[in-house]
mmCIF file of C-alpha atoms in Angstrom:
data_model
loop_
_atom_site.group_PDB
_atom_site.id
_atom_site.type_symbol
_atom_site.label_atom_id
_atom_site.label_comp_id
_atom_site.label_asym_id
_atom_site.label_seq_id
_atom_site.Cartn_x
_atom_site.Cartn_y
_atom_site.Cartn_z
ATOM 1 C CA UNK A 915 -20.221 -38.618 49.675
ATOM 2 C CA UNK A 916 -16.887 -36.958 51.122
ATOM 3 C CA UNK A 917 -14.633 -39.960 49.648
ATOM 4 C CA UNK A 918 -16.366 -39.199 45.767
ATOM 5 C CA UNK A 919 -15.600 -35.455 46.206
ATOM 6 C CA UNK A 920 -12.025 -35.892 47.100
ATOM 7 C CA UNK A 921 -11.686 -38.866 44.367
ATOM 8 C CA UNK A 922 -12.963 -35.518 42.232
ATOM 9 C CA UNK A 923 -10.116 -33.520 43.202
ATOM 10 C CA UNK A 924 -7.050 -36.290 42.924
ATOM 11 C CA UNK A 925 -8.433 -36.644 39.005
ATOM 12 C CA UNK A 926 -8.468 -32.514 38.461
ATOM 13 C CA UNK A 927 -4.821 -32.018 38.057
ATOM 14 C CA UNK A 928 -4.408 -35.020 36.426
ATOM 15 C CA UNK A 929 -6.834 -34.297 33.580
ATOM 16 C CA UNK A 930 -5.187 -30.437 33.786
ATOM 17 C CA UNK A 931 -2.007 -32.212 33.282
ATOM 18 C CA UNK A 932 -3.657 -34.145 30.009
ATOM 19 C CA UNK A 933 -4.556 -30.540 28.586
ATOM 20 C CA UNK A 934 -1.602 -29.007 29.105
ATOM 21 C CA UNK A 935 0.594 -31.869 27.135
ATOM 22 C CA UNK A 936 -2.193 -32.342 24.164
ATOM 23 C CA UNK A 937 -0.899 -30.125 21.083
ATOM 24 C CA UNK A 938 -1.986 -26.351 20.535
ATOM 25 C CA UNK A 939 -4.642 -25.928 18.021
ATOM 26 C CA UNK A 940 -3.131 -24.511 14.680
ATOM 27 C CA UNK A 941 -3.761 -21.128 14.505
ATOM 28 C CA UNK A 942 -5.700 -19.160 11.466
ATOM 29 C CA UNK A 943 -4.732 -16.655 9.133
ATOM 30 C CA UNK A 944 -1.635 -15.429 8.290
ATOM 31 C CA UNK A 945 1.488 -16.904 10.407
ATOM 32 C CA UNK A 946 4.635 -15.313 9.862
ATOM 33 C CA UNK A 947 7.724 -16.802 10.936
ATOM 34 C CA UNK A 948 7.778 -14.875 13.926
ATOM 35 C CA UNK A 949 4.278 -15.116 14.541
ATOM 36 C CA UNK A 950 1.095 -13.299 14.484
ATOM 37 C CA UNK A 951 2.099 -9.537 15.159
ATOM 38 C CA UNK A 952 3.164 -6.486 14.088
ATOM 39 C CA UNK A 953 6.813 -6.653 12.836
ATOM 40 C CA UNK A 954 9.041 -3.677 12.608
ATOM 41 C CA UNK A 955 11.373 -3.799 9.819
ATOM 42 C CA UNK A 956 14.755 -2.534 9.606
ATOM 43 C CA UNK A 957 15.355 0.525 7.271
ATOM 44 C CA UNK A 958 18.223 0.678 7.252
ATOM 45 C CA UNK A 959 18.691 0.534 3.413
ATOM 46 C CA UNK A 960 15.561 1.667 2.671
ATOM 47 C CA UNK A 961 13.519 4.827 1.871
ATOM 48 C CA UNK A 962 13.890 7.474 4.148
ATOM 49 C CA UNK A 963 10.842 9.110 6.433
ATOM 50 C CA UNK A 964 8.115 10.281 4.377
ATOM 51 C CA UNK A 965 4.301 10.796 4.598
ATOM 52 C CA UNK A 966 1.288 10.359 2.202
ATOM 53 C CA UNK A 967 3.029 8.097 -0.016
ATOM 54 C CA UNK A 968 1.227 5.396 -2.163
ATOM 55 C CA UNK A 969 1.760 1.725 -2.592
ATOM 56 C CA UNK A 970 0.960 -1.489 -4.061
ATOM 57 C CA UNK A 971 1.657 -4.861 -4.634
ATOM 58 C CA UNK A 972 2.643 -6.036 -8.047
ATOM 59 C CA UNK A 973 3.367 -9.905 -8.270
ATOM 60 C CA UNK A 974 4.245 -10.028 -4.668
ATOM 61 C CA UNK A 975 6.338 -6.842 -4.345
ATOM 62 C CA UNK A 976 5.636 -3.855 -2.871
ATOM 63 C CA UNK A 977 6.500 -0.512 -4.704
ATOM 64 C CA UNK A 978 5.783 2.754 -3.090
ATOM 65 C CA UNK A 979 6.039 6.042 -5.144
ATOM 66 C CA UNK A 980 6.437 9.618 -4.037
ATOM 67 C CA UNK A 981 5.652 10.923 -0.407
ATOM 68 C CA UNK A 982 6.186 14.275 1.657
ATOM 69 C CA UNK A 983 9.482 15.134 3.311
ATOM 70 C CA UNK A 984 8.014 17.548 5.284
ATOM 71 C CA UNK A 985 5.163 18.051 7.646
ATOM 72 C CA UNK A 986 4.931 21.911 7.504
ATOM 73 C CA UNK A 987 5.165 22.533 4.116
ATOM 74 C CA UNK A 988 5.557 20.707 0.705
ATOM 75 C CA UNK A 989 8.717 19.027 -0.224
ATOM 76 C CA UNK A 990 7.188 16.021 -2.136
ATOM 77 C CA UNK A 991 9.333 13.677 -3.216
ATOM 78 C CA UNK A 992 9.274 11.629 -7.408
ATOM 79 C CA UNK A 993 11.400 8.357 -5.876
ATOM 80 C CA UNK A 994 10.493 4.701 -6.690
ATOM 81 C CA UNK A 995 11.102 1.595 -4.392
ATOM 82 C CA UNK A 996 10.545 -1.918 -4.151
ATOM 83 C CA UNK A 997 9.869 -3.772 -1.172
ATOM 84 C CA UNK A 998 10.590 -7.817 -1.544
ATOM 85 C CA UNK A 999 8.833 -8.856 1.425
ATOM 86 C CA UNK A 1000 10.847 -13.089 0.869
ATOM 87 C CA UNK A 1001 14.147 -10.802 2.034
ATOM 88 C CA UNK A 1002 12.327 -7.810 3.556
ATOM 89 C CA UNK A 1003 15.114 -5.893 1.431
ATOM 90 C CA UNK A 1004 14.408 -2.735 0.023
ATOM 91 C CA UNK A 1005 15.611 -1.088 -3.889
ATOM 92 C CA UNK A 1006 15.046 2.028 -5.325
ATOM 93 C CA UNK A 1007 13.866 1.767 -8.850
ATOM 94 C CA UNK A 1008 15.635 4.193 -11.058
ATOM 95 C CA UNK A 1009 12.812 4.281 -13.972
ATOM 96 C CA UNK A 1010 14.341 4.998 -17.888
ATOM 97 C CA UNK A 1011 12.727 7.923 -19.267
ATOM 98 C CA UNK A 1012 10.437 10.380 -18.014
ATOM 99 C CA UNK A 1013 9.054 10.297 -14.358
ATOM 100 C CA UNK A 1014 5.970 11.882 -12.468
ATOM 101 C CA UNK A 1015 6.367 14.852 -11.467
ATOM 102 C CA UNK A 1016 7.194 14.962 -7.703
ATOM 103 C CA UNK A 1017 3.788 14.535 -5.342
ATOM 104 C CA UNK A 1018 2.259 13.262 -2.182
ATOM 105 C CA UNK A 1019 -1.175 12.833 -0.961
ATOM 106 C CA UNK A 1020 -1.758 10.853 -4.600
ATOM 107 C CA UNK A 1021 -3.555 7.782 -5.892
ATOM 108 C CA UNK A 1022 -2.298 4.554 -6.839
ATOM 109 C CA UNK A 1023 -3.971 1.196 -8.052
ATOM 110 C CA UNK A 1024 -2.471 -1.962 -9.479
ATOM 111 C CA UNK A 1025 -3.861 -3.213 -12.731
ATOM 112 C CA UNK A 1026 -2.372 -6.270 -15.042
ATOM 113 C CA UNK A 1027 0.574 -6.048 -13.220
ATOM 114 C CA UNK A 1028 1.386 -2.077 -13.576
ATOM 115 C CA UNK A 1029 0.991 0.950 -11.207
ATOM 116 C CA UNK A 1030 -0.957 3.623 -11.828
ATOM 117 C CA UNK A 1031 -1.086 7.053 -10.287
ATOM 118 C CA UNK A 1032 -3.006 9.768 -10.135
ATOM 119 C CA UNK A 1033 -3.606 13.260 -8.493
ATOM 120 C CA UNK A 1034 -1.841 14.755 -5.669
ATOM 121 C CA UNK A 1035 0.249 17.624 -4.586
ATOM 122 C CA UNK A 1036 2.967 18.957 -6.436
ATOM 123 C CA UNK A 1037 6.030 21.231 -5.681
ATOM 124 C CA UNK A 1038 3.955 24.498 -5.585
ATOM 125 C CA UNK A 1039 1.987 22.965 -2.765
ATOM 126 C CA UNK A 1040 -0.842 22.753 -5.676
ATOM 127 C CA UNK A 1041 -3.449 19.651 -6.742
ATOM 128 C CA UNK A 1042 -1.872 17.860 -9.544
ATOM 129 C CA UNK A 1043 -3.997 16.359 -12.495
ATOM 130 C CA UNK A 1044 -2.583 13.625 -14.122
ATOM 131 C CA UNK A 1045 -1.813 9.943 -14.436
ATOM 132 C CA UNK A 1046 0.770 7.986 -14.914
ATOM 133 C CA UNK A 1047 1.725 4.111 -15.549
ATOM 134 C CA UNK A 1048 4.562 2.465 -14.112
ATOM 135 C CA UNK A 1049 5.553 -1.001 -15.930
ATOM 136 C CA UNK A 1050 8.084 -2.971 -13.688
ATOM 137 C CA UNK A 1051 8.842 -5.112 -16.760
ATOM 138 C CA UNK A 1052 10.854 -2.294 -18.427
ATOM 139 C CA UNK A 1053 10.708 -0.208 -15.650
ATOM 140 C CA UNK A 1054 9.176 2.971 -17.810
ATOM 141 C CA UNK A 1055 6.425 5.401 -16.635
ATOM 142 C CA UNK A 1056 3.911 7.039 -19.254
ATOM 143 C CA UNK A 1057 1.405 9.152 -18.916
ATOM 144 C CA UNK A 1058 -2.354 7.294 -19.089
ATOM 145 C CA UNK A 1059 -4.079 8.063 -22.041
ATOM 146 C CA UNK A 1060 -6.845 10.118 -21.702
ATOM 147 C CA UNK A 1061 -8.293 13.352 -19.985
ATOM 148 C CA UNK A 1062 -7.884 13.105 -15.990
ATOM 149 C CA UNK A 1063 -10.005 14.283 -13.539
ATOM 150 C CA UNK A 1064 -10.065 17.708 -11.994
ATOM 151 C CA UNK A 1065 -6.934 17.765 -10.052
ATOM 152 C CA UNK A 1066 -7.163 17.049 -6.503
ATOM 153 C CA UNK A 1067 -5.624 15.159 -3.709
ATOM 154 C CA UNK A 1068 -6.447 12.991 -0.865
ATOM 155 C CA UNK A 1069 -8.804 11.323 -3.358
ATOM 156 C CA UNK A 1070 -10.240 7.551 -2.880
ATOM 157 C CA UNK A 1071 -9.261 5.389 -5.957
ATOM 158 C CA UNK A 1072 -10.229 1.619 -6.872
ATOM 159 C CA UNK A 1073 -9.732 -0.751 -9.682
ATOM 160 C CA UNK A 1074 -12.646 -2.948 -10.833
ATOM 161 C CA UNK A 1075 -12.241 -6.614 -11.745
ATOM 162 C CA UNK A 1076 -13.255 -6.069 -15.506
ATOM 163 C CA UNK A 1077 -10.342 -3.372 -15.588
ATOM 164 C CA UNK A 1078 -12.279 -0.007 -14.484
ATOM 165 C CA UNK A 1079 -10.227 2.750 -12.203
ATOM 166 C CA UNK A 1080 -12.544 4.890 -10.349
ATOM 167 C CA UNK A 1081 -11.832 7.989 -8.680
ATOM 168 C CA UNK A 1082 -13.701 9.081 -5.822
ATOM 169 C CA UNK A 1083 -13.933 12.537 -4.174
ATOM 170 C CA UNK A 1084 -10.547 14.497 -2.400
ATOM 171 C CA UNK A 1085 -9.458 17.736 -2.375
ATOM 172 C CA UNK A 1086 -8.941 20.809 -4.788
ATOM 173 C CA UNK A 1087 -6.993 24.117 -4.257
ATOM 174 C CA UNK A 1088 -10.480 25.439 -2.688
ATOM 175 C CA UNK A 1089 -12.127 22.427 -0.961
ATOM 176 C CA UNK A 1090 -13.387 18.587 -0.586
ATOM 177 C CA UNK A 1091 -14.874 17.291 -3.880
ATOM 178 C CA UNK A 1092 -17.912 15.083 -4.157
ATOM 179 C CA UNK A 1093 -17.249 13.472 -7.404
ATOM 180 C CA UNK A 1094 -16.528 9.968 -9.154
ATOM 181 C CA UNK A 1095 -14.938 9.712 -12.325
ATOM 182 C CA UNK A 1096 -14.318 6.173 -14.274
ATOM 183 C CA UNK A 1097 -11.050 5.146 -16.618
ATOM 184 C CA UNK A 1098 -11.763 2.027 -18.968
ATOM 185 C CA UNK A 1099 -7.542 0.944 -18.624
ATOM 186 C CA UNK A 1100 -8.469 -1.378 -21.780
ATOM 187 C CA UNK A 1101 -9.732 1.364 -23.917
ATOM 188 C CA UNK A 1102 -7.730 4.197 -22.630
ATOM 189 C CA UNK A 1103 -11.274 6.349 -21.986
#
Protein backbone atom coordinates (compact mmCIF):
# COMPACT_ATOMS: atom_id res chain seq x y z
CA UNK A 1 0.00 0.00 0.00
CA UNK A 2 2.84 2.59 1.09
CA UNK A 3 5.08 1.64 -2.13
CA UNK A 4 1.66 2.52 -4.62
CA UNK A 5 1.22 5.86 -2.76
CA UNK A 6 4.73 7.00 -3.16
CA UNK A 7 4.81 5.49 -6.92
CA UNK A 8 1.66 8.22 -6.88
CA UNK A 9 3.77 10.99 -5.91
CA UNK A 10 7.14 10.29 -8.22
CA UNK A 11 4.37 10.43 -11.35
CA UNK A 12 2.70 13.97 -9.93
CA UNK A 13 5.37 16.29 -11.03
CA UNK A 14 6.01 14.48 -13.89
CA UNK A 15 2.50 14.69 -15.33
CA UNK A 16 2.64 18.62 -13.85
CA UNK A 17 5.66 18.86 -15.94
CA UNK A 18 3.50 17.38 -19.15
CA UNK A 19 0.89 20.32 -18.49
CA UNK A 20 3.05 22.88 -18.15
CA UNK A 21 4.97 22.16 -21.71
CA UNK A 22 1.51 21.25 -23.70
CA UNK A 23 0.46 24.58 -25.66
CA UNK A 24 -1.97 27.31 -24.13
CA UNK A 25 -5.43 27.07 -25.36
CA UNK A 26 -6.14 29.93 -27.97
CA UNK A 27 -7.90 32.46 -26.42
CA UNK A 28 -11.52 33.99 -27.59
CA UNK A 29 -12.61 37.19 -28.70
CA UNK A 30 -10.83 39.96 -29.70
CA UNK A 31 -6.80 39.67 -29.40
CA UNK A 32 -4.97 42.68 -29.99
CA UNK A 33 -1.43 42.67 -30.58
CA UNK A 34 -0.72 43.43 -27.18
CA UNK A 35 -3.26 41.34 -25.83
CA UNK A 36 -6.55 41.30 -24.20
CA UNK A 37 -6.70 44.70 -22.19
CA UNK A 38 -7.33 48.04 -22.01
CA UNK A 39 -4.80 50.04 -24.13
CA UNK A 40 -4.07 53.65 -23.58
CA UNK A 41 -3.33 55.49 -26.63
CA UNK A 42 -1.05 58.25 -27.15
CA UNK A 43 -2.63 61.73 -27.91
CA UNK A 44 -0.31 63.26 -28.63
CA UNK A 45 -1.58 64.46 -32.08
CA UNK A 46 -4.89 64.07 -31.36
CA UNK A 47 -8.01 65.90 -30.06
CA UNK A 48 -7.60 67.62 -27.03
CA UNK A 49 -9.67 66.83 -23.53
CA UNK A 50 -13.24 67.04 -24.01
CA UNK A 51 -16.48 65.53 -22.57
CA UNK A 52 -19.89 64.37 -23.99
CA UNK A 53 -18.66 63.99 -27.37
CA UNK A 54 -20.19 61.49 -29.94
CA UNK A 55 -18.68 58.85 -32.10
CA UNK A 56 -18.90 56.22 -34.59
CA UNK A 57 -17.43 53.95 -36.79
CA UNK A 58 -17.72 54.43 -40.49
CA UNK A 59 -15.90 51.66 -42.62
CA UNK A 60 -13.54 50.97 -39.85
CA UNK A 61 -12.74 54.53 -38.70
CA UNK A 62 -13.69 56.23 -35.91
CA UNK A 63 -14.93 59.93 -36.18
CA UNK A 64 -15.92 61.81 -33.14
CA UNK A 65 -17.74 65.23 -33.47
CA UNK A 66 -18.14 68.05 -31.02
CA UNK A 67 -17.62 67.72 -27.13
CA UNK A 68 -17.41 70.15 -24.00
CA UNK A 69 -14.24 72.01 -23.09
CA UNK A 70 -15.40 72.72 -19.93
CA UNK A 71 -16.89 71.07 -16.93
CA UNK A 72 -18.46 74.17 -15.24
CA UNK A 73 -19.98 75.76 -17.90
CA UNK A 74 -20.54 75.42 -21.73
CA UNK A 75 -17.76 75.85 -24.13
CA UNK A 76 -18.85 73.16 -26.71
CA UNK A 77 -16.75 72.59 -29.26
CA UNK A 78 -17.96 72.06 -33.74
CA UNK A 79 -14.41 69.97 -34.49
CA UNK A 80 -14.27 66.74 -36.59
CA UNK A 81 -11.69 63.83 -36.20
CA UNK A 82 -10.85 60.59 -37.44
CA UNK A 83 -9.46 57.89 -35.56
CA UNK A 84 -7.64 55.01 -37.90
CA UNK A 85 -7.43 52.45 -35.37
CA UNK A 86 -4.57 50.11 -38.30
CA UNK A 87 -2.09 53.28 -37.16
CA UNK A 88 -3.95 54.43 -34.03
CA UNK A 89 -3.23 57.97 -35.71
CA UNK A 90 -5.52 60.63 -35.29
CA UNK A 91 -6.81 63.69 -38.20
CA UNK A 92 -8.98 66.39 -37.86
CA UNK A 93 -11.43 66.59 -40.66
CA UNK A 94 -11.77 70.08 -41.91
CA UNK A 95 -15.43 69.60 -43.59
CA UNK A 96 -16.14 72.05 -47.01
CA UNK A 97 -19.09 74.06 -46.43
CA UNK A 98 -21.27 74.61 -43.63
CA UNK A 99 -20.77 72.82 -40.19
CA UNK A 100 -23.03 72.08 -37.04
CA UNK A 101 -23.27 74.44 -34.95
CA UNK A 102 -20.95 73.87 -31.92
CA UNK A 103 -22.59 71.18 -29.19
CA UNK A 104 -22.02 68.48 -26.67
CA UNK A 105 -24.18 66.10 -24.90
CA UNK A 106 -25.60 65.21 -28.74
CA UNK A 107 -26.62 62.17 -30.74
CA UNK A 108 -24.89 60.39 -33.35
CA UNK A 109 -25.67 57.15 -35.45
CA UNK A 110 -23.99 55.69 -38.49
CA UNK A 111 -26.15 54.90 -41.45
CA UNK A 112 -24.90 53.76 -45.20
CA UNK A 113 -21.73 54.87 -44.34
CA UNK A 114 -22.56 58.64 -43.06
CA UNK A 115 -22.87 60.27 -39.57
CA UNK A 116 -25.68 61.70 -38.37
CA UNK A 117 -26.27 64.02 -35.47
CA UNK A 118 -28.72 65.28 -33.60
CA UNK A 119 -29.68 67.40 -30.46
CA UNK A 120 -27.47 68.69 -27.86
CA UNK A 121 -26.24 71.77 -26.20
CA UNK A 122 -25.26 74.73 -27.90
CA UNK A 123 -23.16 77.89 -27.05
CA UNK A 124 -25.95 79.54 -24.94
CA UNK A 125 -25.81 76.51 -22.70
CA UNK A 126 -29.37 75.77 -24.52
CA UNK A 127 -30.95 72.24 -26.13
CA UNK A 128 -30.27 72.33 -29.74
CA UNK A 129 -32.83 70.89 -32.36
CA UNK A 130 -31.45 69.79 -35.36
CA UNK A 131 -29.69 67.23 -37.50
CA UNK A 132 -27.10 67.02 -39.49
CA UNK A 133 -25.27 64.47 -42.03
CA UNK A 134 -21.72 64.10 -42.32
CA UNK A 135 -20.52 62.24 -45.70
CA UNK A 136 -16.75 61.22 -45.36
CA UNK A 137 -16.76 60.70 -49.15
CA UNK A 138 -16.79 64.48 -49.83
CA UNK A 139 -16.39 65.34 -46.49
CA UNK A 140 -19.70 67.82 -46.47
CA UNK A 141 -22.29 68.15 -43.64
CA UNK A 142 -26.09 69.01 -44.45
CA UNK A 143 -28.74 69.42 -42.53
CA UNK A 144 -31.30 66.10 -42.51
CA UNK A 145 -34.30 66.72 -44.21
CA UNK A 146 -37.15 66.96 -42.25
CA UNK A 147 -38.69 68.43 -38.94
CA UNK A 148 -36.49 67.30 -35.76
CA UNK A 149 -37.57 66.53 -32.57
CA UNK A 150 -38.10 68.89 -29.70
CA UNK A 151 -34.66 69.92 -28.86
CA UNK A 152 -33.04 68.21 -26.10
CA UNK A 153 -29.88 66.61 -24.99
CA UNK A 154 -28.56 63.62 -23.34
CA UNK A 155 -31.05 61.79 -25.58
CA UNK A 156 -30.75 57.85 -26.49
CA UNK A 157 -30.56 57.42 -30.35
CA UNK A 158 -30.48 54.09 -32.57
CA UNK A 159 -30.51 53.18 -36.17
CA UNK A 160 -32.69 50.27 -37.36
CA UNK A 161 -31.51 47.71 -39.90
CA UNK A 162 -34.20 48.72 -42.58
CA UNK A 163 -32.74 52.40 -42.21
CA UNK A 164 -35.00 53.91 -39.23
CA UNK A 165 -33.23 56.54 -36.60
CA UNK A 166 -35.06 56.64 -33.43
CA UNK A 167 -34.79 59.07 -30.80
CA UNK A 168 -35.44 58.24 -27.37
CA UNK A 169 -36.08 60.51 -24.34
CA UNK A 170 -33.16 63.28 -22.86
CA UNK A 171 -33.35 66.48 -21.66
CA UNK A 172 -35.03 69.95 -22.47
CA UNK A 173 -34.31 73.48 -21.04
CA UNK A 174 -36.96 72.42 -18.17
CA UNK A 175 -36.53 68.64 -17.62
CA UNK A 176 -36.10 64.75 -18.70
CA UNK A 177 -38.35 63.89 -21.69
CA UNK A 178 -40.24 60.65 -22.11
CA UNK A 179 -40.58 60.57 -25.78
CA UNK A 180 -39.56 58.53 -29.05
CA UNK A 181 -39.56 60.00 -32.28
CA UNK A 182 -38.71 57.94 -35.71
CA UNK A 183 -36.69 59.36 -39.04
CA UNK A 184 -37.26 57.11 -42.26
CA UNK A 185 -33.23 58.19 -43.59
CA UNK A 186 -34.61 56.71 -47.08
CA UNK A 187 -37.54 58.96 -47.32
CA UNK A 188 -36.27 61.91 -45.48
CA UNK A 189 -39.66 61.77 -43.01
Amino acid sequence: MKSSKLFGLLLLPAALMLLALRPAPAASGFSPAQGDQWQELDMTHGPGPRAGASAVNLDGNIYIFGGNLKQDKPDPLDELWEFYPDTSAWSEVLADGSVPPARYEHTAVAHDGKMIIFGGIGTNGLPLGDAWVFDPATETWDTLDGTPPPARSSAGAAITDDGYMVIFAGRDSRAGRNDTWIYDTDTGT
